[in-house]
Tab-separated table of C-alpha atoms in Angstrom:
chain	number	residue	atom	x	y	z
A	271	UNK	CA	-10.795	-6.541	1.127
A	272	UNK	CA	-10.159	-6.062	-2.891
A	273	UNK	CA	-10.297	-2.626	-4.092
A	274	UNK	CA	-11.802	-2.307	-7.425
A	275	UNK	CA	-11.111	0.615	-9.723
A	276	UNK	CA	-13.521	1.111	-12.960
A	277	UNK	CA	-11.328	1.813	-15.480
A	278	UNK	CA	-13.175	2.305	-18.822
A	279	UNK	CA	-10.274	2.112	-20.499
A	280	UNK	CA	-9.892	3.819	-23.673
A	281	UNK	CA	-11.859	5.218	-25.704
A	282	UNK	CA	-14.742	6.693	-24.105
A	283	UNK	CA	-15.847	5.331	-20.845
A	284	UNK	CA	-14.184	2.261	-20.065
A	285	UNK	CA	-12.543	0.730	-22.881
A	286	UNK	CA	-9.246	-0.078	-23.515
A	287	UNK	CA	-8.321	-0.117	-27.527
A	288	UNK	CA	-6.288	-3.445	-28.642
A	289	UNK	CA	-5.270	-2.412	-31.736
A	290	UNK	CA	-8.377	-0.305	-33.618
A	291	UNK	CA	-11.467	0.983	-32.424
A	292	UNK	CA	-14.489	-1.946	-32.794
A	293	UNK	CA	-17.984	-0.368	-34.292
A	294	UNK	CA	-18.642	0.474	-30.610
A	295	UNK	CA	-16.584	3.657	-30.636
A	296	UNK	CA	-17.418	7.096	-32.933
A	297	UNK	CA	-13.911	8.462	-32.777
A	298	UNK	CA	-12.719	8.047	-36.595
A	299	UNK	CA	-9.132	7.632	-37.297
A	300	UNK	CA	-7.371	4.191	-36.487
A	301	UNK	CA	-5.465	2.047	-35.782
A	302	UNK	CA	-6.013	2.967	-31.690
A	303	UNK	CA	-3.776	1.638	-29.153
A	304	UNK	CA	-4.327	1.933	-25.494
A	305	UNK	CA	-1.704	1.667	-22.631
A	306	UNK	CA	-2.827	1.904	-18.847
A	307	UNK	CA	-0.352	3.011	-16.304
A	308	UNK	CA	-1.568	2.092	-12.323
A	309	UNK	CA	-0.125	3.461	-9.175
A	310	UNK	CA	0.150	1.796	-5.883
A	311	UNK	CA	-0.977	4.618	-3.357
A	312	UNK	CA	-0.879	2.082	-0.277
A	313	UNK	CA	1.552	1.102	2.314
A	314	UNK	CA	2.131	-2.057	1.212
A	315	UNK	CA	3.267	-4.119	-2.203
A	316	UNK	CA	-0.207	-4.211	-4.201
A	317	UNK	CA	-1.732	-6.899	-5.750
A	318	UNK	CA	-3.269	-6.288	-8.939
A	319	UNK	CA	-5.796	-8.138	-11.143
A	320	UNK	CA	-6.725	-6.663	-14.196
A	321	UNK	CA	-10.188	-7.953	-16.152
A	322	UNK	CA	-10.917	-7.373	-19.902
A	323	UNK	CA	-14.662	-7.266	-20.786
A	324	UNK	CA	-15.361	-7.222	-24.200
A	325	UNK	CA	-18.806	-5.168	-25.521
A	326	UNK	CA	-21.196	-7.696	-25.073
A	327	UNK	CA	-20.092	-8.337	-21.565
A	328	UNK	CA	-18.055	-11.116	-21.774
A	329	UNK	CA	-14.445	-12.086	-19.828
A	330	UNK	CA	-11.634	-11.371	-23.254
A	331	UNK	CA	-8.772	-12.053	-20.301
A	332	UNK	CA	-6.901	-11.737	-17.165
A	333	UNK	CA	-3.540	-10.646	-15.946
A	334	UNK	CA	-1.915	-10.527	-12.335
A	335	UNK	CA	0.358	-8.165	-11.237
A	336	UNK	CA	2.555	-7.009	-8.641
A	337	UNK	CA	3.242	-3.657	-7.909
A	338	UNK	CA	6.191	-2.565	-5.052
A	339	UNK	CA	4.361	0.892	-3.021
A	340	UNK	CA	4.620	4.271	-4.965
A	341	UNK	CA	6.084	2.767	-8.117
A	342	UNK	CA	3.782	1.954	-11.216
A	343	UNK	CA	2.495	-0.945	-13.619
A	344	UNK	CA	2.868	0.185	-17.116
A	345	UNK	CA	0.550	-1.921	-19.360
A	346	UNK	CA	0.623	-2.056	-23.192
A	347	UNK	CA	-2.434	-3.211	-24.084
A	348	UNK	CA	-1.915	-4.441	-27.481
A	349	UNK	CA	0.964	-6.527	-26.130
A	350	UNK	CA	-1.384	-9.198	-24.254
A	351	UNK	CA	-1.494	-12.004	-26.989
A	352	UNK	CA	-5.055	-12.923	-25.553
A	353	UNK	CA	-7.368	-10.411	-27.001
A	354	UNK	CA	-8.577	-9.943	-30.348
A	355	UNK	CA	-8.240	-6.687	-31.925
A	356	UNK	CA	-11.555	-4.559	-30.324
A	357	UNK	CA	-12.491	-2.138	-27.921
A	358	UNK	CA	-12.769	-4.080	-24.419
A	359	UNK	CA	-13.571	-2.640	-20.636
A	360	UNK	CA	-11.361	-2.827	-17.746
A	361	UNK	CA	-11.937	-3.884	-14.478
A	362	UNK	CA	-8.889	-3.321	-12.089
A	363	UNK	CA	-8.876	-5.391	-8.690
A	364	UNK	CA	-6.165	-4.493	-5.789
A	365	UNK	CA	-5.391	-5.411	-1.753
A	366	UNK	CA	-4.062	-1.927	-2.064
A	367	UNK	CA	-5.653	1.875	-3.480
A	368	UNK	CA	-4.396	2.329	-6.319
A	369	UNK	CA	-4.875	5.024	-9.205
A	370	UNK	CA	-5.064	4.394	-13.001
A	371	UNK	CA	-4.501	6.752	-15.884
A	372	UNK	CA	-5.167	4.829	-19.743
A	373	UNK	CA	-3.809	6.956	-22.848
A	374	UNK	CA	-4.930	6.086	-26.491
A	375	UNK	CA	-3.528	6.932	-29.576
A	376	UNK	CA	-3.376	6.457	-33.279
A	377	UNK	CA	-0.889	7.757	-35.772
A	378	UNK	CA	-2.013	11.849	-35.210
A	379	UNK	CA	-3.974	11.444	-32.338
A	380	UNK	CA	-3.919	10.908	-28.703
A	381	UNK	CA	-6.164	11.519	-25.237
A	382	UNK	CA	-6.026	10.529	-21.704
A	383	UNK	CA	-8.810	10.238	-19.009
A	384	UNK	CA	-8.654	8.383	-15.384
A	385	UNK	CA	-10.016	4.826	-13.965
A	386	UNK	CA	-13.286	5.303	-11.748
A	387	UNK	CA	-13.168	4.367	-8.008
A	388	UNK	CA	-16.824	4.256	-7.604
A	389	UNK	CA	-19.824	3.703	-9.674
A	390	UNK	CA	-22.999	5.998	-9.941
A	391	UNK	CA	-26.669	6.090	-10.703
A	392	UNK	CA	-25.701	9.786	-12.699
A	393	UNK	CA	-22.931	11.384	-14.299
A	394	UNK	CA	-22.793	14.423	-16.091
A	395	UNK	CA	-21.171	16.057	-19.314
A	396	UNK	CA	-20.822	20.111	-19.384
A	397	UNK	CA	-19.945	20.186	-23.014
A	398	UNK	CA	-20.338	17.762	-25.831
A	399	UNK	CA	-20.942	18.697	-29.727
A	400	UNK	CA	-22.592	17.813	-32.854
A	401	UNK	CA	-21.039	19.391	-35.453
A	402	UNK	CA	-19.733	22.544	-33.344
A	403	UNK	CA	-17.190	24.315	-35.710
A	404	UNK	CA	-16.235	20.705	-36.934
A	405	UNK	CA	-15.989	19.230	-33.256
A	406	UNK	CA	-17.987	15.843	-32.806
A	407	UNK	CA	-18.893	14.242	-29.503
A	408	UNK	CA	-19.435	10.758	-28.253
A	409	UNK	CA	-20.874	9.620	-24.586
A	410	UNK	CA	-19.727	6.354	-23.098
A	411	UNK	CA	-21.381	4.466	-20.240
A	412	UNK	CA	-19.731	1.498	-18.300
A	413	UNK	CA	-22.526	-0.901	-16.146
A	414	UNK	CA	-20.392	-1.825	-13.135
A	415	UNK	CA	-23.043	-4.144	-11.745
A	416	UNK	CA	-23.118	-7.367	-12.429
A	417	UNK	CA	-26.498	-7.698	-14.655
A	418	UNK	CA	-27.714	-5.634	-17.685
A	419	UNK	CA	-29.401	-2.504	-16.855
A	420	UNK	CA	-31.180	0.356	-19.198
A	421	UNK	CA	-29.064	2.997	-19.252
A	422	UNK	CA	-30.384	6.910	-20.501
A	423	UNK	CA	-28.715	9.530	-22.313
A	424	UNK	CA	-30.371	13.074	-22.050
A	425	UNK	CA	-28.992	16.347	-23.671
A	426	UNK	CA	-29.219	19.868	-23.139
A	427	UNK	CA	-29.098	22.622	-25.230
A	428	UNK	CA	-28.034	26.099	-23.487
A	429	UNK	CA	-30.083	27.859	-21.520
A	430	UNK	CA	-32.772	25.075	-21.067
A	431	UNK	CA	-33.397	22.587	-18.231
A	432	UNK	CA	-35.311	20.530	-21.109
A	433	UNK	CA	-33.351	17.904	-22.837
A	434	UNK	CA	-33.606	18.221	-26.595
A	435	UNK	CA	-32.815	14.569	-26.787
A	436	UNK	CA	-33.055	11.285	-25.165
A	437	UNK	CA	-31.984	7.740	-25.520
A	438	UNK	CA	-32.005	5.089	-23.838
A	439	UNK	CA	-29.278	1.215	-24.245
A	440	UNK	CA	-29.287	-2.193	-22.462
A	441	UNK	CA	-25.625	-2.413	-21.258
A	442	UNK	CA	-24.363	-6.339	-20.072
A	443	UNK	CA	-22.808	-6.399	-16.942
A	444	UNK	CA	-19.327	-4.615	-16.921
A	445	UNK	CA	-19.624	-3.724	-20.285
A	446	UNK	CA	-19.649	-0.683	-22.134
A	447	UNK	CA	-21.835	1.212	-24.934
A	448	UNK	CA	-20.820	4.547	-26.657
A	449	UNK	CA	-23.797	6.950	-27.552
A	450	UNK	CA	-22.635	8.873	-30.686
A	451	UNK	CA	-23.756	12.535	-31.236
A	452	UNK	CA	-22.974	12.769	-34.561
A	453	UNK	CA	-25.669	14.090	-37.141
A	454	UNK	CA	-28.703	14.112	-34.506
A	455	UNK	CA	-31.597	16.039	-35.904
A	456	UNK	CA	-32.591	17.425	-32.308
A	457	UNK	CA	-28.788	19.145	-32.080
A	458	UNK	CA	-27.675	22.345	-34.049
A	459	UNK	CA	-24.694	23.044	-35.287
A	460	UNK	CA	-22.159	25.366	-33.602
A	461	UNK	CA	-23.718	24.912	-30.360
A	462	UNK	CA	-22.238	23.756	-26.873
A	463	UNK	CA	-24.693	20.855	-25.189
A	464	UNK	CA	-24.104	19.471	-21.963
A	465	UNK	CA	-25.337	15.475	-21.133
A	466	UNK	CA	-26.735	13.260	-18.274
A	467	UNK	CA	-25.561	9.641	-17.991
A	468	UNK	CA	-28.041	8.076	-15.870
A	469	UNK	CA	-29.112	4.523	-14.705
A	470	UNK	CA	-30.502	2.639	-11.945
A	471	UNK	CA	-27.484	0.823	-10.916
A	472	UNK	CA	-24.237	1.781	-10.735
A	473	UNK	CA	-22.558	3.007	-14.055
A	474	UNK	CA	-19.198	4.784	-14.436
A	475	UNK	CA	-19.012	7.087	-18.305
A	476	UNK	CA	-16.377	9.503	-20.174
A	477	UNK	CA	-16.930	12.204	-23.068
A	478	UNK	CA	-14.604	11.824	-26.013
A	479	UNK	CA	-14.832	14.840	-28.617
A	480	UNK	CA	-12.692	14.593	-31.985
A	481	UNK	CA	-12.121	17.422	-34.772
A	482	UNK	CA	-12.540	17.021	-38.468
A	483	UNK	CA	-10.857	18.868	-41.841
A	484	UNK	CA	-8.448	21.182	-40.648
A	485	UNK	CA	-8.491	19.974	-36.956
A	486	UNK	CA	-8.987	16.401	-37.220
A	487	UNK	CA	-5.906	15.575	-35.248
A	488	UNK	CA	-7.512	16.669	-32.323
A	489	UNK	CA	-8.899	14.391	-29.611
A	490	UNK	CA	-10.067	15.004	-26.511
A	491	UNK	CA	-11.416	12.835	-23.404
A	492	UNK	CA	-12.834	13.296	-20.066
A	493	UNK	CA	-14.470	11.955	-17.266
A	494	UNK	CA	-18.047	12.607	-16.360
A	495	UNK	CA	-18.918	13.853	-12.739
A	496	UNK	CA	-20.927	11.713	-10.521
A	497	UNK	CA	-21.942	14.902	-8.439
A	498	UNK	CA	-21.873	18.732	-8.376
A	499	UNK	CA	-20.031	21.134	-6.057
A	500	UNK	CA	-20.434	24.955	-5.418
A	501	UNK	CA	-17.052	25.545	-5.914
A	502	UNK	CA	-14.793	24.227	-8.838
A	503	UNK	CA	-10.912	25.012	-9.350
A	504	UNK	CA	-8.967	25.052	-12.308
A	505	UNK	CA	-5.249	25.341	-12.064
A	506	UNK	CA	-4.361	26.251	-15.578
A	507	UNK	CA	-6.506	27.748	-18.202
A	508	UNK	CA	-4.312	29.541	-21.421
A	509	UNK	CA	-4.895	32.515	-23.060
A	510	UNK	CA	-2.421	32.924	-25.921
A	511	UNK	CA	0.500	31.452	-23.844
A	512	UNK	CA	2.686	29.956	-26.402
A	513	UNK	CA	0.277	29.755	-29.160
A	514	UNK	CA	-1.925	27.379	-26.183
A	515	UNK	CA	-5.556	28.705	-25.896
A	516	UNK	CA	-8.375	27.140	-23.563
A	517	UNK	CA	-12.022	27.231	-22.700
A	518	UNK	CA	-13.859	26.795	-19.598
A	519	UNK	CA	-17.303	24.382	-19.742
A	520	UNK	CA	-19.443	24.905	-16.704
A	521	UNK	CA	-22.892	22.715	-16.106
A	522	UNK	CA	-25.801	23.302	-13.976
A	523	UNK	CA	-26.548	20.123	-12.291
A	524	UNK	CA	-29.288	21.065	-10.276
A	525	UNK	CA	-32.994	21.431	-10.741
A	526	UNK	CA	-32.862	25.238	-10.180
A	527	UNK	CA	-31.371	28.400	-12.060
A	528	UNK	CA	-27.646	28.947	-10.471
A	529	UNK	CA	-25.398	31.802	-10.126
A	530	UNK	CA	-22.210	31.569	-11.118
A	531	UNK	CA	-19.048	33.688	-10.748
A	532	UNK	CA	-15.687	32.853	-12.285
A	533	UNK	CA	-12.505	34.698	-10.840
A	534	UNK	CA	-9.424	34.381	-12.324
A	535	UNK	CA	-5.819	34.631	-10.313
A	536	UNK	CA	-5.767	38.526	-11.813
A	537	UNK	CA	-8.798	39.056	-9.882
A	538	UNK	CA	-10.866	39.873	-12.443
A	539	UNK	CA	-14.391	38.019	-12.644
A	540	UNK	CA	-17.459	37.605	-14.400
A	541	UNK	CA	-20.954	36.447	-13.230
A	542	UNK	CA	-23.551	34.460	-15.140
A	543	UNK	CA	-26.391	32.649	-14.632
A	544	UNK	CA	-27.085	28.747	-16.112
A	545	UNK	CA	-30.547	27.137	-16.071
A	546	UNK	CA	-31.143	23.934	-14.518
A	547	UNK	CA	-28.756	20.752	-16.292
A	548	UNK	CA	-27.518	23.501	-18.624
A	549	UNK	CA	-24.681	24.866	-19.733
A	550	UNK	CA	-22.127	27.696	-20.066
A	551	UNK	CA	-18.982	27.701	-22.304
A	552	UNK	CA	-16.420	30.141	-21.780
A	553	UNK	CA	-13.280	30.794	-24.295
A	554	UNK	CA	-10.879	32.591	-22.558
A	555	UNK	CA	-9.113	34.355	-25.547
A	556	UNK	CA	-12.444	36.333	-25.500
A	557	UNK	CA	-11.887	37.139	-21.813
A	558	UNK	CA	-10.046	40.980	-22.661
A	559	UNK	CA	-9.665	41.828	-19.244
A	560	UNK	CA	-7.149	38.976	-19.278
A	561	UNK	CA	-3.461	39.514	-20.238
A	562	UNK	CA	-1.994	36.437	-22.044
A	563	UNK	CA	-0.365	34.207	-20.183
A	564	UNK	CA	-1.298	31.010	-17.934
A	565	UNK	CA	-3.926	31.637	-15.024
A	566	UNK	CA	-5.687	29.289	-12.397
A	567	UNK	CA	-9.487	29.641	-12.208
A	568	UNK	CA	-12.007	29.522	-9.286
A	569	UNK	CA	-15.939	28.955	-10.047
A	570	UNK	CA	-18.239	30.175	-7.412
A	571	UNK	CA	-22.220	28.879	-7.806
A	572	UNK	CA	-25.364	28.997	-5.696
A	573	UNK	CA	-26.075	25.764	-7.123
A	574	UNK	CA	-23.959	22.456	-7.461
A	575	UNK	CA	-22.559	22.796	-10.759
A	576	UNK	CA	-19.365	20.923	-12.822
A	577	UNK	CA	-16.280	22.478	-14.866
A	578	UNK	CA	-14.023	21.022	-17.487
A	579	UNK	CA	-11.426	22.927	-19.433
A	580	UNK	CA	-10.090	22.602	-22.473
A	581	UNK	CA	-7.061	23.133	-23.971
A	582	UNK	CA	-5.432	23.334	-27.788
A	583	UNK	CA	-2.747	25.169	-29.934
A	584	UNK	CA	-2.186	25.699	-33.599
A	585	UNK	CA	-0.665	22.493	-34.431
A	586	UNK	CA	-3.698	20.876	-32.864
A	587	UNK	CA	-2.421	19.626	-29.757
A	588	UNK	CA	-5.409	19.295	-27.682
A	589	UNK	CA	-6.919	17.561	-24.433
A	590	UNK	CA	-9.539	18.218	-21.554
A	591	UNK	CA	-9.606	17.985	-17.785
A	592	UNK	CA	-11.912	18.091	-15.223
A	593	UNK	CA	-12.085	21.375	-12.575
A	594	UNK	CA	-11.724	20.126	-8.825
A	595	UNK	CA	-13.947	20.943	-6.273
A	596	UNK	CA	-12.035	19.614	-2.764
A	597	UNK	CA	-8.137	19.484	-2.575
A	598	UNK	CA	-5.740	17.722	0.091
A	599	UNK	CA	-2.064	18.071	0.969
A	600	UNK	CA	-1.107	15.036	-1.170
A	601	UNK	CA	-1.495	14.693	-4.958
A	602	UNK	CA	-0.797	11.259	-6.645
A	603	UNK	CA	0.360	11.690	-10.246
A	604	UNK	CA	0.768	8.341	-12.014
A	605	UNK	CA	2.567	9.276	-14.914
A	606	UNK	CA	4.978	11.721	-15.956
A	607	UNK	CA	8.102	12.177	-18.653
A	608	UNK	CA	11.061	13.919	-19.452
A	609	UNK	CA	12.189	13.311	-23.423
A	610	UNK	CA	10.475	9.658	-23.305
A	611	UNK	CA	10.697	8.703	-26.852
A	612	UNK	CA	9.873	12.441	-27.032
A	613	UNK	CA	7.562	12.780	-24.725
A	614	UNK	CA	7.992	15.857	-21.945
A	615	UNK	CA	5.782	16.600	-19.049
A	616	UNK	CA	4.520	19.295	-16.855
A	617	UNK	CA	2.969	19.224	-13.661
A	618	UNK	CA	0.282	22.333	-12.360
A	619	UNK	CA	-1.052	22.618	-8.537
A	620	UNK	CA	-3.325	25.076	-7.900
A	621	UNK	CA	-3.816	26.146	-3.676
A	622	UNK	CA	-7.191	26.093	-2.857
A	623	UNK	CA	-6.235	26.923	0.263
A	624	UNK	CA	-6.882	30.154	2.331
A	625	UNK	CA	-3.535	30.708	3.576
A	626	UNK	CA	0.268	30.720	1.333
A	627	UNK	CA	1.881	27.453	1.058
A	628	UNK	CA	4.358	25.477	0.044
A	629	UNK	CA	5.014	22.742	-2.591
A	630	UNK	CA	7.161	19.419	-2.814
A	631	UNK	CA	7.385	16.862	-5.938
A	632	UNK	CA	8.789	13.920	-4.855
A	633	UNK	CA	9.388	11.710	-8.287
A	634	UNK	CA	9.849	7.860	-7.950
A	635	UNK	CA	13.277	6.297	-7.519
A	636	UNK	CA	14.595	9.712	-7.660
A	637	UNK	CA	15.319	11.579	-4.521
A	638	UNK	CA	17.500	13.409	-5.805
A	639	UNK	CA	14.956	15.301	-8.069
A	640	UNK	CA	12.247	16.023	-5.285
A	641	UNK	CA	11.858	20.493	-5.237
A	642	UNK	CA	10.188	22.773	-3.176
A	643	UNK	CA	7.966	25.752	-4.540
A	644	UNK	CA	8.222	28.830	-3.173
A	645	UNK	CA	5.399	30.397	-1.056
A	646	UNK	CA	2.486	30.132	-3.182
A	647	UNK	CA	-0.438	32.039	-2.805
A	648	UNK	CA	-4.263	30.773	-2.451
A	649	UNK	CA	-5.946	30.573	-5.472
A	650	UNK	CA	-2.613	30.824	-7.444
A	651	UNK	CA	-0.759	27.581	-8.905
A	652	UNK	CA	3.150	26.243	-9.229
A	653	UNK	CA	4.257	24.776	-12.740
A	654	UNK	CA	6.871	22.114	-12.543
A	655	UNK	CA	7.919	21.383	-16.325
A	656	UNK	CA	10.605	18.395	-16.349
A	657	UNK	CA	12.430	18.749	-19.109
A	658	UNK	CA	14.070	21.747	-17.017
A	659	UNK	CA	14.617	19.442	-13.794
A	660	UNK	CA	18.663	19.002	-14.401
A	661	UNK	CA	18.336	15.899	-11.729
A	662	UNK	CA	15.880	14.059	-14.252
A	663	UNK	CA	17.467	11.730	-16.293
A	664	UNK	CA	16.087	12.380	-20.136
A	665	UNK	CA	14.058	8.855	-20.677
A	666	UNK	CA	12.188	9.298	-16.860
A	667	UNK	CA	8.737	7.718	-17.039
A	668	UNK	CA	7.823	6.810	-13.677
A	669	UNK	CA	5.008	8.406	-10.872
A	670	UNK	CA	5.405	11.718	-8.920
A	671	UNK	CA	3.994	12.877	-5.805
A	672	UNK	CA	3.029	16.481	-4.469
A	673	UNK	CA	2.732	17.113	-0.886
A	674	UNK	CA	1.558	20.858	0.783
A	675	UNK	CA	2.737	21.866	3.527
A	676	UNK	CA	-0.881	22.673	5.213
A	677	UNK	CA	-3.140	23.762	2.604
A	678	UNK	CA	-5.358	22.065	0.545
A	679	UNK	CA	-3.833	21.712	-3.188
A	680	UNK	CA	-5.201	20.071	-6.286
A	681	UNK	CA	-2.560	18.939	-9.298
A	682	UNK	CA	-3.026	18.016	-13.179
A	683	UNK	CA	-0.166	16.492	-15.129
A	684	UNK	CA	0.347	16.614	-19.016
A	685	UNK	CA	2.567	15.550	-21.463
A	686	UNK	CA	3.299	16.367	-24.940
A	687	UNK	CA	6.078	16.554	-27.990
A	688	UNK	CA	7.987	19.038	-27.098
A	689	UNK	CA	11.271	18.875	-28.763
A	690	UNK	CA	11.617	19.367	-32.580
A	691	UNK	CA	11.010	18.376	-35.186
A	692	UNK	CA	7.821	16.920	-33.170
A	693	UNK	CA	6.402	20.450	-32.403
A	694	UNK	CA	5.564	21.890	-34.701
A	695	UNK	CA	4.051	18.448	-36.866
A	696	UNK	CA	0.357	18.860	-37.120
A	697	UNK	CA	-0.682	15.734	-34.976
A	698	UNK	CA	-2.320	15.599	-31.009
A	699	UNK	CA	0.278	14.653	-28.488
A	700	UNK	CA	-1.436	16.260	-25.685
A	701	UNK	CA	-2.574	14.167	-23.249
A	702	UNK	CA	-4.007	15.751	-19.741
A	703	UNK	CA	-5.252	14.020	-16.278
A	704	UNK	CA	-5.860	14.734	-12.922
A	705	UNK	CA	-4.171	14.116	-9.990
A	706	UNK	CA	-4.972	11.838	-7.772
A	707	UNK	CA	-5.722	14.003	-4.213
A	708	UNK	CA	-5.171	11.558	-1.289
């Protein structure tokens, strides 16, 4: 049986940019240019068909691929001479599981987000923005059936289980729509929302949020959640570390109050409490009980709730990812770097474990390179940065995987331009996804 993997491939929820960004999209800026890199997880040599859907639901083109197990397809999108320049939808077909990230970028800007396995009725958004100090938010929904269907975005203001406004979009089958936040009457200023996808067949949707004057290099992109958990990790979250500073975005996606604790791998915690489909926002600089540095985050709730975090510096660098709620003892990463046209990576797993364990990277056509952590504690996290991995060849660009040695871990990989002159130049090179637990 085929395996098919959702991937709305750049720019918002499915959509994978040719060359610029078609009216469909919000995010200003331009040219965009998408590249999708997939991972064979299986046992055996994949086969891979990848679909293009442009945004009125119709077949742009389709590739075939091989790809031998663990190593990865790296696809360029501009570089197939059969689309147009436009936004398009992916649909990736396989006799193996695979795992897709897609990065998109313009001159000064850049985000990642991950293909969907599995489409949903519902997906939720814990923060998105209309004008919040300059930061602008788009919503966009993939139909992954195969007829049109009316899909509905609602969104919620803080501390109300009443959405403050609602729309509503025919999609074609397989294609994509973005709903654009920007200049809504029913939304304030300065003020974190959170949003429900929903649709009566299944749909697949990802956030993208941009800056503008002073931080309009900044792009960021995430996937929604098609369900809520009672317990969310987070295996980085910044507070002054390097000039890198985050923020934590929990939702409420249940139909009663929740309580929520967040404990940090100091110990410390707060409690709060989130209405119904609301939503809290959490900067962590304003946490003063925290020293600076890196620290990995658990979110306790009495209710099913969803976390993001996200993460910038002063050159505007910036990126989100989603919290975890389950881990495993294996962690596919698709894509990561060491000085790759000056590109770097690190690599964060977080044990969610209840017991100390350890850690092993394994990277792809490199044994020599695969490390062990040292004991590492539950609820505490192991950074592997490559560019200090001496058995790395500068120019690696391949896959990695983690593996546990019991407990449960979750992983996220980034990359950025590290080296100078790169910097310290006022552009976003961050790019930030989640592993893939197996």
């Amino acid at each position: 049986m085929k395996k098919l993997l959702s991937a709305l491939f750049i720019i918002s929820v499915c959509l994978s940019l040719v060359s610029t960004a078609s009216a469909d999209s919000s995010v200003p800026g331009g040219k965009f240019a998408s590249s999708m890199t997939v991972q064979n997880l299986g046992t055996s040599e994949a086969n891979v068909i990848v679909k293009y859907i442009d945004v009125n639901g119709g077949d742009a083109a389709q590739s075939s691929h091989t790809i031998p197990v663990n190593d990865v397809l790296f696809i360029y999108v501009p570089g197939n001479s059969e689309l147009a320049t436009g936004q398009y939808s992916v649909v990736i077909s396989s006799d193996q599981p695979v795992a897709a990230v897609s990065n998109f970028a313009d001159e000064d800007s850049g985000a990642s987000y991950s293909g969907i396995g599995t489409g949903a009725n519902s997906w939720f958004f814990p923060a998105v923005y209309d004008n919040y100090y300059s930061y602008f938010s788009e919503v966009i929904a993939q139909n992954v059936t195969n007829s049109s269907q009316l899909v509905t975005l609602k969104v919620f203001a803080p501390g109300s289980s009443v959405a403050v406004y609602e729309t509503s979009e025919t999609v074609a089958a397989y294609a994509s729509h973005s709903f654009n936040l920007t200049g809504l009457s029913q939304l304030e200023t300065n003020k974190v929302y959170s949003a429900e996808l929903s649709a009566p067949g299944g749909i697949v949707g990802i956030s993208n949020i941009w800056g503008s004057g002073a931080t309009a290099p900044q792009l960021y992109s995430y996937n929604g959640f098609s369900s809520g958990s009672r317990t969310f990790y987070i295996p980085s979250a910044a507070k002054n570390y390097y000039g890198w500073n985050s923020s934590v975005n929990i939702q409420n996606v249940s139909t009663s109050d929740a309580n929520v604790t967040v404990t940090y791998s100091t110990g410390h915690s707060d409690d709060f409490q989130i209405p119904a489909k609301s939503g809290k926002a959490i900067y962590v600089p304003g946490v003063t009980a925290l020293p600076n540095g890196l620290h990995s985050v658990t979110v306790e709730s009495d209710q099913d709730v969803v976390v993001t975090l996200n993460q910038s510096n002063n050159y505007n660098r910036a990126a989100t990812y989603n919290g975890a709620p389950i881990g495993t003892t294996k962690v596919a990463l698709p894509n990561v770097m060491k000085k790759y046209y000056g590109y770097s990576s690190s690599i964060s797993c977080q044990n969610i474990g209840t017991e100390a364990t350890t850690m092993t990277v394994e990277f792809a056509n490199r044994p020599a390179a695969t490390k062990t952590s040292p004991g590492i504690a539950p609820g505490a996290s192991w950074l592997i940065y490559l560019p200090n991995e001496a058995a790395l060849p500068n120019g690696f660009n391949a896959s990695a995987i983690v593996t546990s040695s019991g407990q449960p871990i979750i992983c996220i990989a980034n990359s950025n331009m590290e080296d100078p002159p790169y910097s310290t130049q006022n552009r976003d090179e961050l790019k930030i996804y989640n592993g893939v637990n197996q």
